[in-house]
């Protein structure tokens, strides 16, 4: 799989409040403590790096992400619904309850993230890498998946419904208690130890 990483040019230190004046977020490094509630609306983050930022007081609405790095950020409960996300890295981020409903994600990597309860229903995933991350109890409902790599991901108790996962390798992932419908199960790759979990999904009783 050919994967395109974020294209980060020469960035300078910037403040979110300063960029809000002309509503332009590009080629900046943001590393600050947010004390007041902020709403960022109808903008594109382009060539930006966000480090150690708690987004709990930042509301994102109609925001697109192109060539962006989030490093050690807390993005919990943020909504990226219907947004366009291209060449983005989420590195060591807390992303509990984040929603990507009907979003388009291309060349996006999640590395070392805590992403429990993530909702990817209706999302389009193309060229996605997820490694060493916790996606416990996440939802993949009618998710379009193409060229995806999973490595050491905790998908326990997650749901995969009406989602084509042809040839996707789950062999070193935790799928304990995960639910797969028949469409999602077709042609997935699992190891022999995962078979019992999959069989129980189909309502089959396995006796020792």
PDB file of C-alpha atoms in Angstrom, residues 103-186:
ATOM      1  CA  UNK A 103     -16.476  11.629   6.949  1.00  0.00           C
ATOM      2  CA  UNK A 104     -13.877  10.976   4.242  1.00  0.00           C
ATOM      3  CA  UNK A 105     -10.468   9.854   5.516  1.00  0.00           C
ATOM      4  CA  UNK A 106      -7.584   9.351   3.101  1.00  0.00           C
ATOM      5  CA  UNK A 107      -3.947   8.660   4.025  1.00  0.00           C
ATOM      6  CA  UNK A 108      -4.687   8.909   7.751  1.00  0.00           C
ATOM      7  CA  UNK A 109      -2.652   7.220  10.479  1.00  0.00           C
ATOM      8  CA  UNK A 110      -3.599   6.552  14.101  1.00  0.00           C
ATOM      9  CA  UNK A 111      -0.556   5.602  16.170  1.00  0.00           C
ATOM     10  CA  UNK A 112      -0.630   4.915  19.906  1.00  0.00           C
ATOM     11  CA  UNK A 113      -4.098   6.445  20.296  1.00  0.00           C
ATOM     12  CA  UNK A 114      -6.774   5.806  22.919  1.00  0.00           C
ATOM     13  CA  UNK A 115      -9.845   5.859  20.696  1.00  0.00           C
ATOM     14  CA  UNK A 116     -12.499   3.970  22.623  1.00  0.00           C
ATOM     15  CA  UNK A 117     -16.124   4.389  21.458  1.00  0.00           C
ATOM     16  CA  UNK A 118     -15.086   5.949  18.137  1.00  0.00           C
ATOM     17  CA  UNK A 119     -17.937   6.124  15.616  1.00  0.00           C
ATOM     18  CA  UNK A 120     -16.987   5.593  11.970  1.00  0.00           C
ATOM     19  CA  UNK A 121     -20.490   4.909  10.658  1.00  0.00           C
ATOM     20  CA  UNK A 122     -20.866   5.775   6.988  1.00  0.00           C
ATOM     21  CA  UNK A 123     -17.243   6.934   6.786  1.00  0.00           C
ATOM     22  CA  UNK A 124     -15.085   6.387   3.721  1.00  0.00           C
ATOM     23  CA  UNK A 125     -11.662   4.998   4.708  1.00  0.00           C
ATOM     24  CA  UNK A 126      -8.942   4.913   2.058  1.00  0.00           C
ATOM     25  CA  UNK A 127      -5.265   4.255   2.828  1.00  0.00           C
ATOM     26  CA  UNK A 128      -5.596   4.048   6.601  1.00  0.00           C
ATOM     27  CA  UNK A 129      -3.023   2.778   9.106  1.00  0.00           C
ATOM     28  CA  UNK A 130      -3.977   2.017  12.709  1.00  0.00           C
ATOM     29  CA  UNK A 131      -1.259   0.689  14.993  1.00  0.00           C
ATOM     30  CA  UNK A 132      -0.828   0.100  18.730  1.00  0.00           C
ATOM     31  CA  UNK A 133      -4.153   1.790  19.482  1.00  0.00           C
ATOM     32  CA  UNK A 134      -7.251   1.139  21.594  1.00  0.00           C
ATOM     33  CA  UNK A 135     -10.474   1.147  19.541  1.00  0.00           C
ATOM     34  CA  UNK A 136     -12.471  -0.756  22.160  1.00  0.00           C
ATOM     35  CA  UNK A 137     -16.258  -0.598  21.575  1.00  0.00           C
ATOM     36  CA  UNK A 138     -15.941   1.370  18.350  1.00  0.00           C
ATOM     37  CA  UNK A 139     -18.574   1.295  15.598  1.00  0.00           C
ATOM     38  CA  UNK A 140     -18.062   0.529  11.921  1.00  0.00           C
ATOM     39  CA  UNK A 141     -21.540   0.658  10.362  1.00  0.00           C
ATOM     40  CA  UNK A 142     -21.817   0.760   6.576  1.00  0.00           C
ATOM     41  CA  UNK A 143     -18.218   1.961   6.529  1.00  0.00           C
ATOM     42  CA  UNK A 144     -16.420   1.977   3.178  1.00  0.00           C
ATOM     43  CA  UNK A 145     -12.962   0.436   3.620  1.00  0.00           C
ATOM     44  CA  UNK A 146     -10.156   0.321   1.054  1.00  0.00           C
ATOM     45  CA  UNK A 147      -6.443  -0.313   1.646  1.00  0.00           C
ATOM     46  CA  UNK A 148      -6.402  -0.462   5.453  1.00  0.00           C
ATOM     47  CA  UNK A 149      -3.670  -1.864   7.705  1.00  0.00           C
ATOM     48  CA  UNK A 150      -4.291  -2.842  11.343  1.00  0.00           C
ATOM     49  CA  UNK A 151      -1.424  -3.684  13.697  1.00  0.00           C
ATOM     50  CA  UNK A 152      -1.848  -4.422  17.419  1.00  0.00           C
ATOM     51  CA  UNK A 153      -5.225  -2.724  17.650  1.00  0.00           C
ATOM     52  CA  UNK A 154      -7.722  -3.441  20.429  1.00  0.00           C
ATOM     53  CA  UNK A 155     -11.081  -3.878  18.675  1.00  0.00           C
ATOM     54  CA  UNK A 156     -12.654  -5.767  21.583  1.00  0.00           C
ATOM     55  CA  UNK A 157     -16.435  -5.310  21.852  1.00  0.00           C
ATOM     56  CA  UNK A 158     -16.481  -3.267  18.641  1.00  0.00           C
ATOM     57  CA  UNK A 159     -19.151  -3.607  15.918  1.00  0.00           C
ATOM     58  CA  UNK A 160     -18.559  -4.240  12.219  1.00  0.00           C
ATOM     59  CA  UNK A 161     -21.893  -4.140  10.417  1.00  0.00           C
ATOM     60  CA  UNK A 162     -22.529  -3.951   6.666  1.00  0.00           C
ATOM     61  CA  UNK A 163     -18.837  -3.148   6.218  1.00  0.00           C
ATOM     62  CA  UNK A 164     -16.761  -4.935   3.582  1.00  0.00           C
ATOM     63  CA  UNK A 165     -13.456  -6.038   5.141  1.00  0.00           C
ATOM     64  CA  UNK A 166     -12.115  -8.156   2.287  1.00  0.00           C
ATOM     65  CA  UNK A 167      -8.525  -9.311   2.902  1.00  0.00           C
ATOM     66  CA  UNK A 168      -8.061  -7.101   5.969  1.00  0.00           C
ATOM     67  CA  UNK A 169      -5.692  -8.707   8.456  1.00  0.00           C
ATOM     68  CA  UNK A 170      -6.860  -8.869  12.090  1.00  0.00           C
ATOM     69  CA  UNK A 171      -4.399 -11.569  13.138  1.00  0.00           C
ATOM     70  CA  UNK A 172      -2.465  -9.496  15.676  1.00  0.00           C
ATOM     71  CA  UNK A 173      -5.484  -7.498  16.872  1.00  0.00           C
ATOM     72  CA  UNK A 174      -7.776  -8.136  19.837  1.00  0.00           C
ATOM     73  CA  UNK A 175     -11.296  -8.876  18.566  1.00  0.00           C
ATOM     74  CA  UNK A 176     -12.585 -10.415  21.809  1.00  0.00           C
ATOM     75  CA  UNK A 177     -16.338  -9.812  22.028  1.00  0.00           C
ATOM     76  CA  UNK A 178     -16.402  -7.938  18.718  1.00  0.00           C
ATOM     77  CA  UNK A 179     -19.516  -8.341  16.581  1.00  0.00           C
ATOM     78  CA  UNK A 180     -19.244  -9.028  12.842  1.00  0.00           C
ATOM     79  CA  UNK A 181     -22.261  -9.556  10.593  1.00  0.00           C
ATOM     80  CA  UNK A 182     -21.952 -11.918   7.629  1.00  0.00           C
ATOM     81  CA  UNK A 183     -21.036  -9.193   5.146  1.00  0.00           C
ATOM     82  CA  UNK A 184     -18.259  -7.919   7.391  1.00  0.00           C
ATOM     83  CA  UNK A 185     -16.879 -11.425   8.014  1.00  0.00           C
ATOM     84  CA  UNK A 186     -16.451 -12.256   4.339  1.00  0.00           C
TER      85      UNK A 186
END
